Coordinates of C-alpha atoms and ligand atoms in Angstrom, one line a residue:
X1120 CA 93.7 47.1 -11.9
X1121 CA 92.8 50.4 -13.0
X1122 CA 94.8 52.3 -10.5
X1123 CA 97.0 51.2 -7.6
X1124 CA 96.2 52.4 -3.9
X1125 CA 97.9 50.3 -2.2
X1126 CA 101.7 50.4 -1.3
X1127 CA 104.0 48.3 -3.4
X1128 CA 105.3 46.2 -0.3
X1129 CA 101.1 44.9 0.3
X1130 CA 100.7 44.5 -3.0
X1131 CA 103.8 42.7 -3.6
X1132 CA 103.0 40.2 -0.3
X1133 CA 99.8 39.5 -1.8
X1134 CA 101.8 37.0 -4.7
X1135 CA 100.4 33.9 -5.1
X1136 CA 103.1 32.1 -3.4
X1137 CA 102.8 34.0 -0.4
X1138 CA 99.0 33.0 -0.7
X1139 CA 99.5 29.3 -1.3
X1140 CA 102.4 29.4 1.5
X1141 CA 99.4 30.1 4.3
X1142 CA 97.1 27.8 3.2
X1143 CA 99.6 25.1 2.7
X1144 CA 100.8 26.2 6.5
X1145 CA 97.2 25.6 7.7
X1146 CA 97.3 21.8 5.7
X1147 CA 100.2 20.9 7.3
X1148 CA 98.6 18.3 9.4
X1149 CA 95.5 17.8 7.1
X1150 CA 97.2 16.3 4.5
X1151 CA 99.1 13.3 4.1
X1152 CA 103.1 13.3 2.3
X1153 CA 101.4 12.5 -1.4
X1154 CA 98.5 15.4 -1.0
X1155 CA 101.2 18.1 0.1
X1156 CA 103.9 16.6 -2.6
X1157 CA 100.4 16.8 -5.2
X1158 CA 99.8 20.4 -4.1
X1159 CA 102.7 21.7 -4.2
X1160 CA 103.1 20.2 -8.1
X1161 CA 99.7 22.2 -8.7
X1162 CA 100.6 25.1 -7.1
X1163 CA 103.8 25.5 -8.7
X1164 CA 102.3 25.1 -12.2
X1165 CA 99.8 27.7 -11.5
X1166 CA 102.7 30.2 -10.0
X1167 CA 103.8 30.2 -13.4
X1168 CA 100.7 30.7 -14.9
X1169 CA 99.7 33.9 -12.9
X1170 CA 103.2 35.6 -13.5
X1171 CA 102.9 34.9 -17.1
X1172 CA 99.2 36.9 -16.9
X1173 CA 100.7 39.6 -15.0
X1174 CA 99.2 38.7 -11.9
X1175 CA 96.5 40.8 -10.9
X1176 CA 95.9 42.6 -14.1
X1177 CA 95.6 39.9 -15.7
X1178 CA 92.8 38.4 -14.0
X1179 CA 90.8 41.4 -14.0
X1180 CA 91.2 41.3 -17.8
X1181 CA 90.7 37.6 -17.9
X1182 CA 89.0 35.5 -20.5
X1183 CA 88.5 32.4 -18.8
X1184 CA 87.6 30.5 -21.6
X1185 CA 90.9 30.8 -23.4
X1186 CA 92.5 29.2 -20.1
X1187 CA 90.7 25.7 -20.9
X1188 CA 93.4 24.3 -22.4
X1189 CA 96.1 25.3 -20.0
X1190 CA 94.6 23.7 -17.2
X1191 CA 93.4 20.4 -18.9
X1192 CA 97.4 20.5 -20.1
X1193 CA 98.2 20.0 -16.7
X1194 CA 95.7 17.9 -15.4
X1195 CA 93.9 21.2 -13.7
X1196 CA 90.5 20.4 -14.6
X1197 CA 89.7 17.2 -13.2
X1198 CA 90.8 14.2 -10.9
X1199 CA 87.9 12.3 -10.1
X1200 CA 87.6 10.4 -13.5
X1201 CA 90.2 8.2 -15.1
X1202 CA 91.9 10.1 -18.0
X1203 CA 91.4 7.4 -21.1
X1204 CA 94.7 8.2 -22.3
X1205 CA 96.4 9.3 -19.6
X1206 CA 97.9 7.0 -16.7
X1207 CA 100.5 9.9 -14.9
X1208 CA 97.5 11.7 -12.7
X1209 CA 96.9 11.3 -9.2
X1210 CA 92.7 10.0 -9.7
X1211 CA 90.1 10.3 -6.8
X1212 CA 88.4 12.5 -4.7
X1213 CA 91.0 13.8 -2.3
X1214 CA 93.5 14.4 -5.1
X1215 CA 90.3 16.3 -6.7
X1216 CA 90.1 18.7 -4.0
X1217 CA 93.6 19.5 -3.8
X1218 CA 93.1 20.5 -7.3
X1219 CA 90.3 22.2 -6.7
X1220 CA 91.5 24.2 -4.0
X1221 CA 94.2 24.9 -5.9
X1222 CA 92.3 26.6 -8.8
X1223 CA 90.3 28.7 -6.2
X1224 CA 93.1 30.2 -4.8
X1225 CA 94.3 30.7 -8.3
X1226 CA 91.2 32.2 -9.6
X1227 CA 87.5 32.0 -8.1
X1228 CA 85.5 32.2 -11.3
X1229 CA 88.2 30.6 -13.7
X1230 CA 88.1 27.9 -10.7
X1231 CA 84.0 27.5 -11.7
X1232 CA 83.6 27.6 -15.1
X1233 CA 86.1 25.1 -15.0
X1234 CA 83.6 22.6 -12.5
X1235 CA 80.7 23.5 -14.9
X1236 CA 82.6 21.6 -17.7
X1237 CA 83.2 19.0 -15.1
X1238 CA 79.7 18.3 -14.8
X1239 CA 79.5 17.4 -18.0
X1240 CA 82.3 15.3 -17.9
X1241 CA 81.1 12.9 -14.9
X1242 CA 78.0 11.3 -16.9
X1243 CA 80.3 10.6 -20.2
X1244 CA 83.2 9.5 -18.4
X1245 CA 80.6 6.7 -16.7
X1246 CA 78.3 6.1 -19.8
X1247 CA 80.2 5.7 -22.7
X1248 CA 79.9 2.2 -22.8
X1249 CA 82.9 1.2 -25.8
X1250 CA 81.7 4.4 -28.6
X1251 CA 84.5 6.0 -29.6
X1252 CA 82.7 9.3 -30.7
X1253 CA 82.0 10.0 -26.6
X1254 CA 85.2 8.7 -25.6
X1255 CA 86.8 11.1 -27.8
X1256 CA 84.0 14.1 -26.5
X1257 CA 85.6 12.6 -22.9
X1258 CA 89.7 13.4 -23.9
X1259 CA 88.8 16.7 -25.3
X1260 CA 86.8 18.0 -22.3
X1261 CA 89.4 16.6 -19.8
X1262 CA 92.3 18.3 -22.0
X1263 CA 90.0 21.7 -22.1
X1264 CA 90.1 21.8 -26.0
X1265 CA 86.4 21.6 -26.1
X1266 CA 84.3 23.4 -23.2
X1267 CA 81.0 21.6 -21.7
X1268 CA 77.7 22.4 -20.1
X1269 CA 75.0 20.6 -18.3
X1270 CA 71.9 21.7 -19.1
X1271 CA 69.1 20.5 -16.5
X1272 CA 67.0 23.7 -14.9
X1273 CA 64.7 25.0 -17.6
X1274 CA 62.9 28.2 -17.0
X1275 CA 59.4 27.0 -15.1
X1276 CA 61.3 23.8 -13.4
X1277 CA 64.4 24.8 -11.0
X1278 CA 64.4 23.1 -7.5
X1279 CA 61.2 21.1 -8.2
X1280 CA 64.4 19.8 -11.7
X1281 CA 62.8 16.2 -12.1
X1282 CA 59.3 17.3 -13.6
X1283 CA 61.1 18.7 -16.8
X1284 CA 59.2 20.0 -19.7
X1285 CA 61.8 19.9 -22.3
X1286 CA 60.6 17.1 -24.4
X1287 CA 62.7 14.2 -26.2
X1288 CA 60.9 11.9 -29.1
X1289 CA 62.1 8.9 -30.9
X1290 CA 64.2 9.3 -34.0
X1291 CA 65.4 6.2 -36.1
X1292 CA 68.5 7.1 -34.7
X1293 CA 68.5 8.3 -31.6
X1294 CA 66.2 11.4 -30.2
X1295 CA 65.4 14.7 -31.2
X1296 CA 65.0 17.5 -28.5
X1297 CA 62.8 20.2 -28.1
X1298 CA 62.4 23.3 -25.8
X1299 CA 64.4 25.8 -23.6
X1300 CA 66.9 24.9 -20.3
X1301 CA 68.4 28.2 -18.6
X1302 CA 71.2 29.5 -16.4
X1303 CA 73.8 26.9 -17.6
X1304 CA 76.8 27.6 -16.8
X1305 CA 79.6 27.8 -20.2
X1306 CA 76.9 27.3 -22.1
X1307 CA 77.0 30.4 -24.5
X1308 CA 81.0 29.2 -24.7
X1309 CA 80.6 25.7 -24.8
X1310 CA 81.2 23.2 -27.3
X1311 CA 79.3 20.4 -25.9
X1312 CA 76.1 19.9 -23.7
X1313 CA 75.0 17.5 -21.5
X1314 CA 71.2 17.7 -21.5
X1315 CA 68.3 15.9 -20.0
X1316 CA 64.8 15.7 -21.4
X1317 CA 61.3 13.6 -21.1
X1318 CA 59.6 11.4 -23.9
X1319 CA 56.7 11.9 -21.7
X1320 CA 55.9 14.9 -19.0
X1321 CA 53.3 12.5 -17.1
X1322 CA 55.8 10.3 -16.2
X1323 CA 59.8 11.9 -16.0
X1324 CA 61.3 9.5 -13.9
X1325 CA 60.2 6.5 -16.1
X1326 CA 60.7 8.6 -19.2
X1327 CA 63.8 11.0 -18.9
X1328 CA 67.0 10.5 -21.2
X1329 CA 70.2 12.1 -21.5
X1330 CA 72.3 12.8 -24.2
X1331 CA 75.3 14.7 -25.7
X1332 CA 74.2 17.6 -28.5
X1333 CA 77.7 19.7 -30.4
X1334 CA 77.2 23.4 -31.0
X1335 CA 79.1 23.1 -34.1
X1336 CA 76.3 20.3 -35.2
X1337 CA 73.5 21.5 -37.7
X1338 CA 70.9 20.1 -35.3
X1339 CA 73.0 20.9 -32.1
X1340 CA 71.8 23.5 -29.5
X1341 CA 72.6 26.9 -29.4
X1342 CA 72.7 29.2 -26.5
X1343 CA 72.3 33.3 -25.3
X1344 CA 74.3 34.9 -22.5
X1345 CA 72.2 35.8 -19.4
X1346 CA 73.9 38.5 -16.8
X1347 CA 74.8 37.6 -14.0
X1348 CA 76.6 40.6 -12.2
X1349 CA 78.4 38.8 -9.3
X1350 CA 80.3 36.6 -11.8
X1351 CA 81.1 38.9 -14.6
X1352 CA 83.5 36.6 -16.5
X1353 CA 81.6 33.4 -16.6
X1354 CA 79.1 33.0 -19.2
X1355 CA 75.9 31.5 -18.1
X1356 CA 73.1 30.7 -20.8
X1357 CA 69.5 29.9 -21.7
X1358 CA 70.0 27.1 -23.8
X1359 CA 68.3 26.3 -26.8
X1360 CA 67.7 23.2 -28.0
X1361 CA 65.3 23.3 -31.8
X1362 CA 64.5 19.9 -33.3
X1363 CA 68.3 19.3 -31.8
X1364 CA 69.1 15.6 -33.0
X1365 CA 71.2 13.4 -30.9
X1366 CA 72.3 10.4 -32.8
X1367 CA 72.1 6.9 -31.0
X1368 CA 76.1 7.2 -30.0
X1369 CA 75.8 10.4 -28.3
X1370 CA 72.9 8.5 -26.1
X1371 CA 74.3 8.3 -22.6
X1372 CA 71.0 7.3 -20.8
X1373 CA 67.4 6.6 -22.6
X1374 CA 64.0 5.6 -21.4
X1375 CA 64.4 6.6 -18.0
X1376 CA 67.8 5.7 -17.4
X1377 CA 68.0 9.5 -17.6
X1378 CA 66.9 9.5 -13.9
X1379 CA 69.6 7.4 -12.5
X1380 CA 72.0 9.5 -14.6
X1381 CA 70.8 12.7 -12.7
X1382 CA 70.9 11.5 -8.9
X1383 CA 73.9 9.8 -9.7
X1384 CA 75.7 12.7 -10.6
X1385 CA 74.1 15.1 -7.5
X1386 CA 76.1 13.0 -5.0
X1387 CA 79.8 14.5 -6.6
X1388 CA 78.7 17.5 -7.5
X1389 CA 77.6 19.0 -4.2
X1390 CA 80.7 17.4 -2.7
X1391 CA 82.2 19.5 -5.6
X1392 CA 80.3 22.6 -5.2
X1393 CA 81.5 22.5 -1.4
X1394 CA 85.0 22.0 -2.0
X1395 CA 84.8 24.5 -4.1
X1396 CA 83.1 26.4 -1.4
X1397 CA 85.9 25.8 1.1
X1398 CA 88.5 26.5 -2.0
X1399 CA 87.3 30.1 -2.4
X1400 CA 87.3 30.9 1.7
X1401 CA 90.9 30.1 1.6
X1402 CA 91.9 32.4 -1.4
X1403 CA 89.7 35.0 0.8
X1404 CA 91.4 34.3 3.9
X1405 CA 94.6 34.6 2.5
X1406 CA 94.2 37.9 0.8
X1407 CA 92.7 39.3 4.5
X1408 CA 95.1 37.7 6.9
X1409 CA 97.9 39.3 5.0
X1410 CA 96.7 42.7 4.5
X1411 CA 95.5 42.7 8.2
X1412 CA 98.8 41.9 9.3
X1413 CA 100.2 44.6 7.1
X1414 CA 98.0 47.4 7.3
X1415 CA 98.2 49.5 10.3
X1416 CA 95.8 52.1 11.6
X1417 CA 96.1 54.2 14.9
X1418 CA 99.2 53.0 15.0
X1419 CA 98.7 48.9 15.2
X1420 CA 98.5 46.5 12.8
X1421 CA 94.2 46.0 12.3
X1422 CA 94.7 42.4 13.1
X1423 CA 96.0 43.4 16.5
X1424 CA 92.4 46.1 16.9
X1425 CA 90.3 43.0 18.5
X1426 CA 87.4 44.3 16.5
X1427 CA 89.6 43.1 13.3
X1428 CA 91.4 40.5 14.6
X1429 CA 89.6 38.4 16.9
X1430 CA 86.0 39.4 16.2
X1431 CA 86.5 38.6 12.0
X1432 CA 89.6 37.1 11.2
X1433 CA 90.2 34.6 14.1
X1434 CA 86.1 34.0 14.3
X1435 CA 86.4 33.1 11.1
X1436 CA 89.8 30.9 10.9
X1437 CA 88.3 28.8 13.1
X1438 CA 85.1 28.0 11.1
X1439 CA 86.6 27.2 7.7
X1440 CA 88.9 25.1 9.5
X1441 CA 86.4 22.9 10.6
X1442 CA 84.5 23.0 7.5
X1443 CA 88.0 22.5 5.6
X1444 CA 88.1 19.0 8.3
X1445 CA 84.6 18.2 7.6
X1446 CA 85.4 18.4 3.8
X1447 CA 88.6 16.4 3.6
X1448 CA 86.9 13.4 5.9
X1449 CA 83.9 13.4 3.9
X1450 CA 86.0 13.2 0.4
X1451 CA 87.7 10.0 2.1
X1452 CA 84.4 8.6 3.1
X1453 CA 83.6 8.8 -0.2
X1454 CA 86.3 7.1 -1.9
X1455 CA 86.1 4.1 0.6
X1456 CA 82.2 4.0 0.6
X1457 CA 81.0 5.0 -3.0
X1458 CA 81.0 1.7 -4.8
X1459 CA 79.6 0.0 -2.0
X1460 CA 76.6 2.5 -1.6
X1461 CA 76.0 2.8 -5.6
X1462 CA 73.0 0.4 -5.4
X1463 CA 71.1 2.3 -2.5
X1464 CA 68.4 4.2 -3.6
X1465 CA 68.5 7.7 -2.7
X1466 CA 66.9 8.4 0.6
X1467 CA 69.2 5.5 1.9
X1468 CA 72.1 6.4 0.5
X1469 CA 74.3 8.4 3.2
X1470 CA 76.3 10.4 1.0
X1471 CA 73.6 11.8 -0.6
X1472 CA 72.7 13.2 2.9
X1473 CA 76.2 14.2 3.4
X1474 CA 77.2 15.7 0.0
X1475 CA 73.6 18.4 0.6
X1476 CA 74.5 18.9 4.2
X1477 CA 77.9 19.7 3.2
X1478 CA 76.8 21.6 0.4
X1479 CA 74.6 24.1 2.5
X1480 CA 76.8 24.7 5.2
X1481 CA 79.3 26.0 3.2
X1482 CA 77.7 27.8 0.8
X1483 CA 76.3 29.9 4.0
X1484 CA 79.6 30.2 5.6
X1485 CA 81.7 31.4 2.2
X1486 CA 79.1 34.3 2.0
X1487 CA 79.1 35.2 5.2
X1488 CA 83.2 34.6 5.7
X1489 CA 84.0 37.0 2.8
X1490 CA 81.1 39.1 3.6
X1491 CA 83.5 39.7 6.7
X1492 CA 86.7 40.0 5.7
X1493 CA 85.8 42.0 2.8
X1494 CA 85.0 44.6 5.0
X1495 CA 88.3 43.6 6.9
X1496 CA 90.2 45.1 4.4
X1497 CA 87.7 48.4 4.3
X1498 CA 88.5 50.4 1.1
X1499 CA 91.0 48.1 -0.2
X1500 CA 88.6 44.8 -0.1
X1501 CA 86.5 46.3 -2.7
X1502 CA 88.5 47.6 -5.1
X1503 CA 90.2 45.6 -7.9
X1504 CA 93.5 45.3 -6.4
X1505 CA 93.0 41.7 -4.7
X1506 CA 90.5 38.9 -5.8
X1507 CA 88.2 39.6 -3.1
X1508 CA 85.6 41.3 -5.2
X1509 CA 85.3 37.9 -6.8
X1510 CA 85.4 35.8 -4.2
X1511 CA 82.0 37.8 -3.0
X1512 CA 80.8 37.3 -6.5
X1513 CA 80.6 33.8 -6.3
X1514 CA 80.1 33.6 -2.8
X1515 CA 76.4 35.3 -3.9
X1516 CA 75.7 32.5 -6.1
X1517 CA 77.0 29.8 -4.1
X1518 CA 73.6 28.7 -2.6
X1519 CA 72.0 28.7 -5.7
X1520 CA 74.2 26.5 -7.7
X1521 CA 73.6 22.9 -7.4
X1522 CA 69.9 23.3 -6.0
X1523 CA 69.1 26.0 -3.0
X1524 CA 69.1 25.5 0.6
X1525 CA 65.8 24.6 0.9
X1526 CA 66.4 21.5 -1.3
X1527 CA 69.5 20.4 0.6
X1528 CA 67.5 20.8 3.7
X1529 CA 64.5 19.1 2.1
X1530 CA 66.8 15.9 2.2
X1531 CA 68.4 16.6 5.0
X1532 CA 64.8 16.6 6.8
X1533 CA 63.8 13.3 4.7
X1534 CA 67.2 11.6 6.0
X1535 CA 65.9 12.5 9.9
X1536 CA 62.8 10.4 8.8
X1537 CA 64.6 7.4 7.3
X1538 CA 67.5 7.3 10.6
X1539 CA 64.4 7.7 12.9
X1540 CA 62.4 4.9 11.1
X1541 CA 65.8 2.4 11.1
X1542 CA 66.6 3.0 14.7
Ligands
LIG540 C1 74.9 31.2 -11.4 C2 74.1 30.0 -11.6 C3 74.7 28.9 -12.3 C4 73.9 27.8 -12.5 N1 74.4 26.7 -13.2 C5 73.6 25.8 -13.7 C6 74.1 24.8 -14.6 O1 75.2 24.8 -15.0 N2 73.2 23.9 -15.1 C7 71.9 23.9 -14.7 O2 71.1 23.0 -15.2 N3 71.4 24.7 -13.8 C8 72.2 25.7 -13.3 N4 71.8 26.6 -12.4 C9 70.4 26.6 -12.0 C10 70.2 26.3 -10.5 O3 70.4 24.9 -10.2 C11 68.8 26.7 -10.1 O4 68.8 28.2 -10.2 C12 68.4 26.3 -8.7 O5 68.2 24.9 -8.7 C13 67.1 27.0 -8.3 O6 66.1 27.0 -9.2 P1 65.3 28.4 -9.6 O7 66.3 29.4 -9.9 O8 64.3 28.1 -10.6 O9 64.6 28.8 -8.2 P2 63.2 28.2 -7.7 O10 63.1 26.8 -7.8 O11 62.1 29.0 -8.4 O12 63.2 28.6 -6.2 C14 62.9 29.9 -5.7 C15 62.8 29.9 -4.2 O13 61.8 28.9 -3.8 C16 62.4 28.0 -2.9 N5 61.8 26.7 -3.1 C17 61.5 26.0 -4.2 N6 60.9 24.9 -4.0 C18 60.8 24.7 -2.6 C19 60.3 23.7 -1.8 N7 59.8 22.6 -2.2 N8 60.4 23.9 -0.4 C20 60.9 25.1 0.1 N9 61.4 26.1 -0.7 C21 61.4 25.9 -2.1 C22 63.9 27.9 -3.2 O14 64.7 27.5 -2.1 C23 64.2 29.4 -3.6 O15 64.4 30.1 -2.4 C24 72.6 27.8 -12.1 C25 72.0 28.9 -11.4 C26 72.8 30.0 -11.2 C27 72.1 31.2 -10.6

């Protein structure tokens, strides 16, 4: 921080123990025996990590991308895939958004950059069919000593994503990709890129492939920082990709399978994206219910000024904890139900439905939620003392990333049709 206002003892409450202590208080009949004995292991790990940074400080300084390989280390960047060649992880979704929530509280944007390289996990973990080049792309993005991208929205396609113009054409080994995608998150840091592409712009679902391209290749992709002011330590790209060659093993989906790839993939991202959502409210809520049980003004704690307390904090409390109930039930839903409802196509597919519904709600409630206790915390939730500045950084992006409201809603409203038409 560049200068301390507030009084040691605040400061000092705000550790990240004291931090994980309320939201594991608030879990305690949430989660089962395994998920608290799992999140305590996280949080523990990442205790030791923020002393070593100097708390703080040492997030406002941050360089997220030097972090990678710390949290893959310690299983920190994902639990929803199998680890090739490691068997000591708790795997699935639940155990995913322990760790999720984990990282959030840790550090909002470190947190996100982290489920960016995530996304590019999920299609190789599931399409890399026996090649040992992909399997090996797989181990180093899981142990965060190679960063990833996915690379979908291009500069003239971004909710209406399936007409791409970026074009794909036959090599003798492989494809070859030409044009520009944009706002990819990593991507001026990353090492590898997912990225989709057409053969044939008439006809993208029965035509769109997806591959793996290397920065470090000589016919890779290469990418240029765009700002974005709200998240000030992530980088985010426009991604280039010139006569980029992606040999036959890097193939993960060709001829349209491409298509599948992409809905595929939606389902546990947005489920992501809202955990993620629900993550972040808890590191704000923990940073406000402190200091408004600390601070006092006219001679009362704020929390105690009804204004503070009932009309913001307590308002508040209550709606992330039924978002945080609404989250955990649909991550079990999933588990049980995803393999069974893999062969739907999309508009019957509940958890498509569910994953955009989830997915909108929150990211409306995070911006509002720290929105409000931001200004809570008056002076203080502005200034770089506490996290909160981030956590309204990314709350202002949260609707965007992973498709808008309108596109959640645009399901949401096709679902109504289909539940109409089977009743
Ligand atoms: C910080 C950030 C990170 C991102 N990370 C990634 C990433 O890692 N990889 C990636 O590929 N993309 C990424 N994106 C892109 C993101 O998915 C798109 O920005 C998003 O899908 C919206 O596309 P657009 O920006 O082109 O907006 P547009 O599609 O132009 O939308 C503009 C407005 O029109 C509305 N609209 C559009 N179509 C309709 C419709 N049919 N009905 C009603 N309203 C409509 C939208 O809701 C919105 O309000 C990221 C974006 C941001 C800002």
């Amino acid at each position: 921080m560049k200068t301390q206002l507030l009084a040691d003892e605040i400061l000092n409450t705000m550790n990240l123990r004291k931090r994980y202590g309320i939201f594991n208080n608030n879990m305690m009949f949430l989660l089962n025996d395994d998920d608290k004995a799992l999140a305590s292991e996280l949080q523990e790990t990442c205790i030791e990590f923020d002393e070593k940074i100097g708390g703080i400080s040492g997030h406002n300084n941050m360089n997220l991308y030097d972090h990678f390989s710390w949290a893959g280390k310690h299983g920190l960047i994902n639990r929803t895939n199998d680890y090739p060649h490691r068997d000591d992880l708790h795997i699935g979704m639940k155990a995913e958004i322990i760790r999720q929530w984990t990282m959030d509280i840790l550090n909002p944007q470190l947190s996100l950059a982290l489920g960016a390289s995530v996304l590019a996990i999920n299609p190789i973990a599931h399409h890399n069919e026996g090649r040992e080049n992909l399997r090996k792309d797989l181990v180093d993005l899981l142990d965060g000593n190679k960063i990833g991208c996915i690379c979908i929205t291009e500069p003239e396609r971004g909710s209406d994503a399936v007409n791409m113009t970026v074009k794909a054409e036959k090599a003798d080994d492989g494809f070859i990709i030409n044009g520009i995608k944009c706002y990819n998150t990593n991507s001026p840091a990353a090492d590898i890129a997912v990225v989709y592409a057409v053969y044939n712009t008439e006809d993208p679902r029965g035509t769109m492939v997806q591959g793996v391209s290397h920065k470090a290749w000589d016919k890779g992709f290469r990418a240029e920082r765009i700002g974005i002011p709200s998240v000030p330590h992530i980088q985010i790209g426009k991604t280039i990709f010139n006569d980029a060659h992606i040999p036959a093993d890097y193939v993960t989906g060709d001829d349209g399978k491409g298509y599948e790839i992409l809905f595929e993939g939606l389902v546990p991202e947005r489920i992501g994206i809202a955990a993620l959502n629900v993550g972040q409210m808890w590191g704000a809520f923990t940073i406000a219910s402190i200091y408004s049980t600390l601070r006092k003004q006219f001679g009362e704690k704020i929390l105690l000024h009804q204004a503070v307390g009932m009309s913001v904090l307590a308002k508040y409390h209550s709606r992330l904890m039924a978002a945080t109930m609404a989250l955990l039930k649909l991550a079990e839903t999933y588990d049980e139900k995803k393999d069974e409802l893999a062969g739907l196509p999309p508009t019957m597919n509940p958890l498509v439905a569910f994953a955009s519904q989830m997915k909108e709600f929150t990211s409306y409630l995070y911006h509002d939620l720290t929105y409000e206790l931001m200004h809570a915390m008056g002076g203080t939730g502005v200034t770089d003392q506490t996290l909160m500045p981030y956590y309204q950084g990314v709350s202002e992006i949260a609707e965007v990333v992973g498709g808008t409201r309108n596109v959640q809603l645009l399901i949401g409203s096709r679902t109504i049709n289909t539940m109409v038409k089977m009743s």
